[in-house]
C-alpha positions as CSV (number, residue, x, y, z in Angstrom):
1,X,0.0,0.0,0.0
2,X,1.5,3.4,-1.2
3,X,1.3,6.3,1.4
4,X,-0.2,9.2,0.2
5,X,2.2,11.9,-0.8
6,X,1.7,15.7,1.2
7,X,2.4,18.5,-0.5
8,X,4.9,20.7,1.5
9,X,3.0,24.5,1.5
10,X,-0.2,23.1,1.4
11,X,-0.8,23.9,5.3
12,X,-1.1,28.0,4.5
13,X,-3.4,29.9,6.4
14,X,-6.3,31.7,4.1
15,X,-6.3,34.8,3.8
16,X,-9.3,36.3,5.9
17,X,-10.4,39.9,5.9
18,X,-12.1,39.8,9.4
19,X,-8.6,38.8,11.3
20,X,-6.5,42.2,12.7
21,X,-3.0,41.3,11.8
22,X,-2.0,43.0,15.0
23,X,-4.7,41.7,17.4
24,X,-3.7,38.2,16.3
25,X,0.1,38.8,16.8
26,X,-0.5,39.9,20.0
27,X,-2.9,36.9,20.8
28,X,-0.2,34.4,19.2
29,X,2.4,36.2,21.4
30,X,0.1,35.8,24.4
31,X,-0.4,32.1,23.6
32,X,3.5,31.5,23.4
33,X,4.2,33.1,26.4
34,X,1.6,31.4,28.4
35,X,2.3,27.7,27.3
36,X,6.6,28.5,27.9
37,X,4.9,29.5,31.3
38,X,2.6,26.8,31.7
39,X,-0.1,29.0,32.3
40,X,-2.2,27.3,29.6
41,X,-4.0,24.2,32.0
42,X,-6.8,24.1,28.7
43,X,-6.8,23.6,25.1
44,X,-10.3,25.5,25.2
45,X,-8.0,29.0,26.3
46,X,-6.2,29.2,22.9
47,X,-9.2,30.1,20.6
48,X,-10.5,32.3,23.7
49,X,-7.2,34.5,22.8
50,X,-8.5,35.9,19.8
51,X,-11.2,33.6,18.1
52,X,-11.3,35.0,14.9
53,X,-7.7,35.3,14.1
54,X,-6.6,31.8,15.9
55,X,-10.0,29.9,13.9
56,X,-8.5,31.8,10.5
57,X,-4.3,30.5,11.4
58,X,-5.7,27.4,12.1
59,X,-7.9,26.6,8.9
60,X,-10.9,25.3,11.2
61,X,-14.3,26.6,10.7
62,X,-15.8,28.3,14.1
63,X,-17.9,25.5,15.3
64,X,-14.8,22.8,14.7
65,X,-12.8,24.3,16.4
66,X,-14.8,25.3,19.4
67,X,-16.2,21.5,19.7
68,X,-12.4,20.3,19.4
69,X,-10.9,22.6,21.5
70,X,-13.4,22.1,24.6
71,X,-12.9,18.9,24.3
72,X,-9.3,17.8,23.5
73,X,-10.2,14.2,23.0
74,X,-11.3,15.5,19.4
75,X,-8.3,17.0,18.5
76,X,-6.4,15.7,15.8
77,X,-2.5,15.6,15.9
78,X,-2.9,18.1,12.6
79,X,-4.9,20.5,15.3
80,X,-2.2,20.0,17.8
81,X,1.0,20.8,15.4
82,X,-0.6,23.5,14.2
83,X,-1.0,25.3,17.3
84,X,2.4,24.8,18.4
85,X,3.2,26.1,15.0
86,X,1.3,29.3,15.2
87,X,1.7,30.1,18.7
88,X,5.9,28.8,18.1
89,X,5.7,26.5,20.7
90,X,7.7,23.1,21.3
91,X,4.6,20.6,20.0
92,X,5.4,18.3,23.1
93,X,4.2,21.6,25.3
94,X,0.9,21.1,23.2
95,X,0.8,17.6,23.5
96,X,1.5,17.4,27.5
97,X,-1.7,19.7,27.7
98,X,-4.4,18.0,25.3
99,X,-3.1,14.8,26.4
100,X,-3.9,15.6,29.6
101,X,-6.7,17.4,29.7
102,X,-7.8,14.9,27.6
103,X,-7.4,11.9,30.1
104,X,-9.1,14.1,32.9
105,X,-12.4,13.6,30.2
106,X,-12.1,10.3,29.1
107,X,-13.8,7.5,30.7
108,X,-11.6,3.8,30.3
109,X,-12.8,1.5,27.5
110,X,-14.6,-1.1,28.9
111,X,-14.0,-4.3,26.8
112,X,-15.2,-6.7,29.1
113,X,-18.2,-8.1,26.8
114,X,-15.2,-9.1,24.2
115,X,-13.6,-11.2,26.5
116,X,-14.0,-14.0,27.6
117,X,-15.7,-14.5,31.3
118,X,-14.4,-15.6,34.1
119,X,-14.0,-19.4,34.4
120,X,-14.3,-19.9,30.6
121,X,-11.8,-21.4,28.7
122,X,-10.3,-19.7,25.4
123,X,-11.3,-22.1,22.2
C-alpha cells in the first residue's frame, strides 16, 4: 500500500479579511508566552485568545474548532501541530496539555463483553 504523498505548503493559512493582523500577533504572542509559562491548563484558552484570528491561522471553521478545543479528545494531531506552530511552541508543550486534559475527560474502554468470562476457557 502506497502512502499518500503531502504536498509541502499546502498547510497556508487563508487569507481572511475579518482577522487584525495586530490583534492576532498579539494573541499568538500571548499564547507562546503562556504555554513557555505553563499558564495554559486548557486547550479550550487558545481560541478564547483571539477567536477570529486563531480559527482563521488554524484553517478550522468556528464550530470545529470550538467542539475540538473544549474537548481535546477530538483534537487531531494536525490540530495539535498546528497550534504549536502558530503560537511557536515546542509541540510536546501542546501535547502534554491535550493529552492531559484529555485523560481528565475520558472515561476507560470497557471491553469486558469481548472477552472471555471468568471461568471460561479460550477455544
Amino acid at each position: 500500500m502506497k502512502s499518500k504523498k503531502i504536498k509541502h505548503g499546502a498547510n497556508v493559512a487563508k487569507e481572511d479579511l475579518n482577522v487584525n493582523p495586530r490583534t492576532l500577533e498579539k494573541a499568538l504572542r500571548t499564547l507562546k508566552s503562556r504555554f513557555a509559562t505553563k499558564d495554559i491548563k486548557h486547550m479550550k484558552e487558545i481560541p478564547e485568545e483571539y477567536v477570529t484570528g486563531i480559527r482563521s491561522a488554524l484553517g478550522l471553521g468556528y464550530e470545529t474548532m470550538i467542539t475540538r478545543y473544549h474537548d481535546p479528545r477530538k483534537l487531531t494531531l494536525e490540530d495539535i501541530l498546528n497550534t504549536a506552530d502558530i503560537t511557536s511552541t515546542e509541540y510536546e508543550t501542546v501535547v502534554k496539555v491535550a493529552v492531559r486534559e484529555a485523560i481528565k475527560n475520558h472515561t476507560k474502554r470497557d471491553i469486558s463483553k469481548l472477552l472471555p468470562k471468568e471461568g471460561e476457557t479460550a477455544g
